XYZ file of C-alpha atoms in Angstrom:
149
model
C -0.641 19.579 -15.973
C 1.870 18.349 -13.890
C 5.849 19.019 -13.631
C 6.666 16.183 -15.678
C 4.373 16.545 -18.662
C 5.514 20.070 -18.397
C 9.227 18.752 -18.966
C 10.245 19.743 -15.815
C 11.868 17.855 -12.726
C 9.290 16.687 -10.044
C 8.897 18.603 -7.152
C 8.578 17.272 -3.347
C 4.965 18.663 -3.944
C 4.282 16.797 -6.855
C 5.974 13.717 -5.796
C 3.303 14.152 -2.527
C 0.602 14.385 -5.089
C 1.628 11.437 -7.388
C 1.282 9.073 -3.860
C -1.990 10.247 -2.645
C -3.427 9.787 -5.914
C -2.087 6.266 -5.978
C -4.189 5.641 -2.804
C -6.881 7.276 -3.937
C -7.293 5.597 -7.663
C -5.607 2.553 -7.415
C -6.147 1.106 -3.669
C -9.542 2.828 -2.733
C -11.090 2.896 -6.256
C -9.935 -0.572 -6.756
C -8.228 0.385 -10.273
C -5.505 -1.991 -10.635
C -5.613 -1.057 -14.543
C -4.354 2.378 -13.175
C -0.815 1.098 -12.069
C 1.210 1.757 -14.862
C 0.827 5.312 -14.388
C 2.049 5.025 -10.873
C 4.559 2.421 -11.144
C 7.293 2.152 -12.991
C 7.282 -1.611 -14.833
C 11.100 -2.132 -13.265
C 9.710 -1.301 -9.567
C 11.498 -2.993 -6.979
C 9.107 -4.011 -3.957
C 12.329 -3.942 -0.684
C 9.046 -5.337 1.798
C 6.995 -8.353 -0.136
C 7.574 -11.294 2.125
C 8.986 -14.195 0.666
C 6.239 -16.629 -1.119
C 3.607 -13.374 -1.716
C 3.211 -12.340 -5.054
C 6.247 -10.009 -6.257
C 4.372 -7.838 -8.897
C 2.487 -4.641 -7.668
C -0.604 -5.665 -9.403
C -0.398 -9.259 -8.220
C 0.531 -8.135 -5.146
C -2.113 -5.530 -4.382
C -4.843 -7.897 -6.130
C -4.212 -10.163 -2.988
C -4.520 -7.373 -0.685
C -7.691 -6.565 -2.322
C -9.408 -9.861 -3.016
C -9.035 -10.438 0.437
C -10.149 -7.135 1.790
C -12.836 -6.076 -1.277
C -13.526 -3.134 0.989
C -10.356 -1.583 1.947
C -9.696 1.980 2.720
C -6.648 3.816 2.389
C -6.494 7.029 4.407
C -3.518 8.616 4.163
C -2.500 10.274 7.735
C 0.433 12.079 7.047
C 2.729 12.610 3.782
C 6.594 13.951 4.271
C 9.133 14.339 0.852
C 12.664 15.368 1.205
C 14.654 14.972 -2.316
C 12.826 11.776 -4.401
C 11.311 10.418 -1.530
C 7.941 10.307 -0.147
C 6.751 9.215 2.909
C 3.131 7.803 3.928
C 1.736 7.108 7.122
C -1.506 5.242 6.143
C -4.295 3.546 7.871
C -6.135 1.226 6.133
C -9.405 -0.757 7.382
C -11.802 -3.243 5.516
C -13.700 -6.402 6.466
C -11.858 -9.946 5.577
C -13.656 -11.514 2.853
C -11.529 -13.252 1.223
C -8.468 -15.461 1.226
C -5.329 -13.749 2.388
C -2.303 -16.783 1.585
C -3.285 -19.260 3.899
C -5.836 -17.362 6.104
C -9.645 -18.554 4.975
C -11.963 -15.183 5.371
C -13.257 -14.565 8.943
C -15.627 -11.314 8.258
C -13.900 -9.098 10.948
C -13.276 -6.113 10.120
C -9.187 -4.730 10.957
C -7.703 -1.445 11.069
C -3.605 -1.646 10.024
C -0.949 1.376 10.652
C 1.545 1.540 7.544
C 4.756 3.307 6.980
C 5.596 3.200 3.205
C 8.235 4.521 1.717
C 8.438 5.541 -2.010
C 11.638 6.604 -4.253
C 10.055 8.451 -7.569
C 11.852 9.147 -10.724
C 10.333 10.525 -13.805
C 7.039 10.474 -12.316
C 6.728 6.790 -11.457
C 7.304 5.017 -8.229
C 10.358 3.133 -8.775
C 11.096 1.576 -5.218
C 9.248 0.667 -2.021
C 9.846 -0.299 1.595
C 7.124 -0.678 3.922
C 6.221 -1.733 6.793
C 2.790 -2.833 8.158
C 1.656 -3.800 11.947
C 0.829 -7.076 10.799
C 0.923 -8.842 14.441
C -1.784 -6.360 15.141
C -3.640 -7.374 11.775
C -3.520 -11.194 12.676
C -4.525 -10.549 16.276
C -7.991 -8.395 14.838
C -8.852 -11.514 12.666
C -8.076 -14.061 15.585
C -5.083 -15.214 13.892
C -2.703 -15.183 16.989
C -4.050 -14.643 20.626
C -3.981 -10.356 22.167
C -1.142 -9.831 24.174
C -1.737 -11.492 28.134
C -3.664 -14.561 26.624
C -0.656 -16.254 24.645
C 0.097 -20.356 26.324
């Protein structure tokens, strides 16, 4: 039983816990049903860029509709306070539409930094960033470095 369901305050430990489970159920078992005890339903997303889906679930299902295959690994968790802090690597095969980019069956490896506040046991804000130049340039989206005209 955890802190919370215990009635008391979440500890850095915990708060570590509650995030790698997130990876774990919801983005590597797929579970997008599984949100709602991750997130809390006032979330605010500080990263979605403009004209992506603003919801988690709506958000995520792009992620993984367009990567069915993804795999969340997370590298290295810090917490100070409310705050945890993942350093993720996630790889999976492009299979299907990601906005305007049509599936090209590469595979990709992306770095991630995310950053979650947690209150009460639910993620209640994110900021993240993602090595998405390097994502684009695996699926031949925009030309390595040395061969841009």
């Amino acid at each position: 039983m955890d802190a919370q369901k215990r009635g008391y305050p979440m500890t850095t430990d915990d708060n570590k816990a509650l995030v790698q489970r997130f990876y774990d159920e919801v983005i590597n078992q797929k579970n997008l049903a599984a949100l709602d005890q991750f997130v809390s339903p006032n979330a605010v997303n500080h990263t979605v860029p403009a004209g992506l889906p603003q919801g988690p679930s709506q958000f995520l299902g792009l992620h993984l509709n367009a990567f069915p295959d993804a795999k969340a690994t997370v590298e290295d968790l810090l917490a100070d306070g409310d705050k945890v802090i993942a350093r993720v690597s996630f790889r999976g095969t492009h299979q299907g539409a990601f906005g305007s980019i049509h599936p090209r069956g590469k595979p990709i490896t992306v770095m991630a930094i995310n950053i979650f506040r947690i209150t009460n046991g639910k993620m209640v804000e994110h900021w993240g960033l993602a090595d998405r130049l390097n994502a684009l340039q695996q699926l031949g989206v925009v030309p390595p470095p040395g061969q841009l005209s």
